[in-house]
Amino acid sequence: MKASDLFIKALENEGVEYIFGIPGEENLDLLESLRNSKIKLILTRHEQGAGFMAATYGRLTGKVGVCLSTLGPGATNFATSAAYAQLGAMPMMMITGQKPIKKSKQGRFQIIDIVRMMRPMTKYAKQVVNGNNISSMVRDAFKIATTERPGAVHIELPEDIAAEEADDSVYPVRNVRIPKADSTTINEAVKMIEAAKRPLILIGAGANRNRIGNALTDFVNDTGIPFFTTQMGKGVVDDNHKLCLGTAALSADDFIHGAISKADLIINVGHDVIEKPPFFMKEGPDATKVIHINFFPSEVDPTYFPHLDVVGDIATDINDLNRALSPQAHWDFDFYKLIIKTINKRLTKYFGDMRFPILPQRTVKTIRDILGPDDILTLDNGVYKIWFARNYKCAKPNTLLLDNALATMGAGLPSAIAAKMVNPDKKVVTVCGDGGFMMNSQEIETAVRLGLDITVVILNDNAFGMIKWKQTGMGFDTFGLDYNNPDFVKYAEAYGATGHRPQSCEEFTETLDKCVNSKGVHIIDLAVDYSLNHSILNDLVKNAETLLEEEGENNE
């Protein structure tokens, strides 16, 4: 059979539903094969958007999301998407075209070494040089993409190879079972936990897998040990749980770090150094000990050098720990419980503030009130991500999709598109800064063409607000970060979407409620007030430990 037909057959064998992307002339054989396939092509308006959609599909389903581009400039546009999937542990395959490799037709026109470019950003990158190798390459790439730690893979299909004849065969798909940690390691972890006075659980992005949430919920309930999460670990165990301290949205000097500093042992489940550190480890005889529980060993880093690695299937290992562990009378969680009360009080302080332009805290409160526990919120990247990480409580995993690994701008809208495709019965909202929104705003057309029901909230401050906040925090004058935006209401209408511009907090609440319960693509241009960013995130949190001690004395 034709090699391009075999490639599509191999993808069908893997259960691929969609291919996101923009074909080029080097993909035309593959495109013709796809035309006769049950796999649906999702034509996007930029390769980067296609990559973000494929990565988000992988993040939500655990299966490999697939995207397609031509050679040269189309393939280079995948670079950010590749890094997004690779750092974020999202299984994704990129298929790129190439000129004929057996006989040159156009010299070096548009030709760069894409495979070599992709290797540092992926788990696997190869060029097909013989059509008979396609089946094994696809199976191998899918297996690698989904094996812990998941990530990006890349296959380049030259147009002359796509057109040649190949053997008609595919390889059966077999799941790989990850072994559990050995009993000696489990027993050592149990001894460390039972000997601790104030153990504390950290839940990271790697715990956001099937089965792990249930195992961790049982572990917390049975042991009574409080927990906190990284930004990408939110919702693995319900944020509303009485033992939840919240999310480490900053690496240091927040109220939650008052608890971390008092812990003598942190049970670190599913975190690794790729996600921005939720705390910094220290060395010394009195330093907090850390147990690393993950699918793979820890990497030694100046911020993270655990005392014990528990390596294996996380859910199984947590269940084994739970069975072997006995709650200890000397465990002391009183200070943690005080911090939980303090954090909940401080994070809700501005929820009722009705000033307009709106505060990000009030934005979080409004969206949380309107969306149900199963609905999905995606974020682009900006300073508002910190407010959502701290203040937006998730009852379920993968209901807040943010990126704290590559932390790229431009992913919020494409992620929302993929989230809605995977979960058509759930409400999907994306929150973007005006800067990040404009980086992939052309995908509005994709959403409208697909007939999706999504709501885009643009937090409009006419500036790159995250960098402004950092600039102010370093004592610099504001410079080089302000710009002008288009009329987002007219911009939405130009794409066939519906635009809204609320003029008060009350009107925003009414507008958002109407949008998420209506058909079509809705874009809300929401003026935001970031004036408290510096005073809270730079100044107030630096005194968090002192304030916690004062509140502890007041509660005695």
PDB file of C-alpha atoms in Angstrom, residues 69-78 94-98 110-122 125-127 154-156:
ATOM      1  CA  SER A  69       2.685  21.002   9.467  1.00  0.00           C
ATOM      2  CA  THR A  70       4.621  21.391   6.277  1.00  0.00           C
ATOM      3  CA  LEU A  71       8.406  21.757   6.150  1.00  0.00           C
ATOM      4  CA  GLY A  72      10.526  24.829   6.981  1.00  0.00           C
ATOM      5  CA  PRO A  73       8.517  27.732   8.392  1.00  0.00           C
ATOM      6  CA  GLY A  74       5.511  25.551   9.220  1.00  0.00           C
ATOM      7  CA  ALA A  75       7.690  23.145  11.172  1.00  0.00           C
ATOM      8  CA  THR A  76       9.618  25.876  12.985  1.00  0.00           C
ATOM      9  CA  ASN A  77       6.278  27.253  14.189  1.00  0.00           C
ATOM     10  CA  PHE A  78       5.921  24.026  16.185  1.00  0.00           C
ATOM     11  CA  MET A  94       4.215  16.402  15.540  1.00  0.00           C
ATOM     12  CA  ILE A  95       4.226  15.273  11.915  1.00  0.00           C
ATOM     13  CA  THR A  96       6.122  17.527   9.543  1.00  0.00           C
ATOM     14  CA  GLY A  97       6.657  17.323   5.798  1.00  0.00           C
ATOM     15  CA  GLN A  98       9.908  17.568   3.875  1.00  0.00           C
ATOM     16  CA  GLN A 110      12.850  26.035   2.605  1.00  0.00           C
ATOM     17  CA  ILE A 111      14.974  23.162   3.865  1.00  0.00           C
ATOM     18  CA  ILE A 112      16.377  23.223   7.382  1.00  0.00           C
ATOM     19  CA  ASP A 113      17.214  20.274   9.624  1.00  0.00           C
ATOM     20  CA  ILE A 114      13.909  20.053  11.537  1.00  0.00           C
ATOM     21  CA  VAL A 115      14.740  16.686  13.093  1.00  0.00           C
ATOM     22  CA  ARG A 116      17.923  18.084  14.572  1.00  0.00           C
ATOM     23  CA  MET A 117      16.011  21.174  15.756  1.00  0.00           C
ATOM     24  CA  MET A 118      13.391  19.014  17.483  1.00  0.00           C
ATOM     25  CA  ARG A 119      15.716  16.623  19.303  1.00  0.00           C
ATOM     26  CA  PRO A 120      16.516  18.863  22.290  1.00  0.00           C
ATOM     27  CA  MET A 121      12.795  19.656  22.734  1.00  0.00           C
ATOM     28  CA  THR A 122      11.301  16.178  22.365  1.00  0.00           C
ATOM     29  CA  ALA A 125      12.611  12.902  16.659  1.00  0.00           C
ATOM     30  CA  LYS A 126      13.245  10.953  13.452  1.00  0.00           C
ATOM     31  CA  GLN A 127      12.889  11.191   9.699  1.00  0.00           C
ATOM     32  CA  HIS A 154       8.289  14.164  16.147  1.00  0.00           C
ATOM     33  CA  ILE A 155       8.272  12.313  12.831  1.00  0.00           C
ATOM     34  CA  GLU A 156       9.309  13.916   9.546  1.00  0.00           C
TER      35      GLU A 156
END
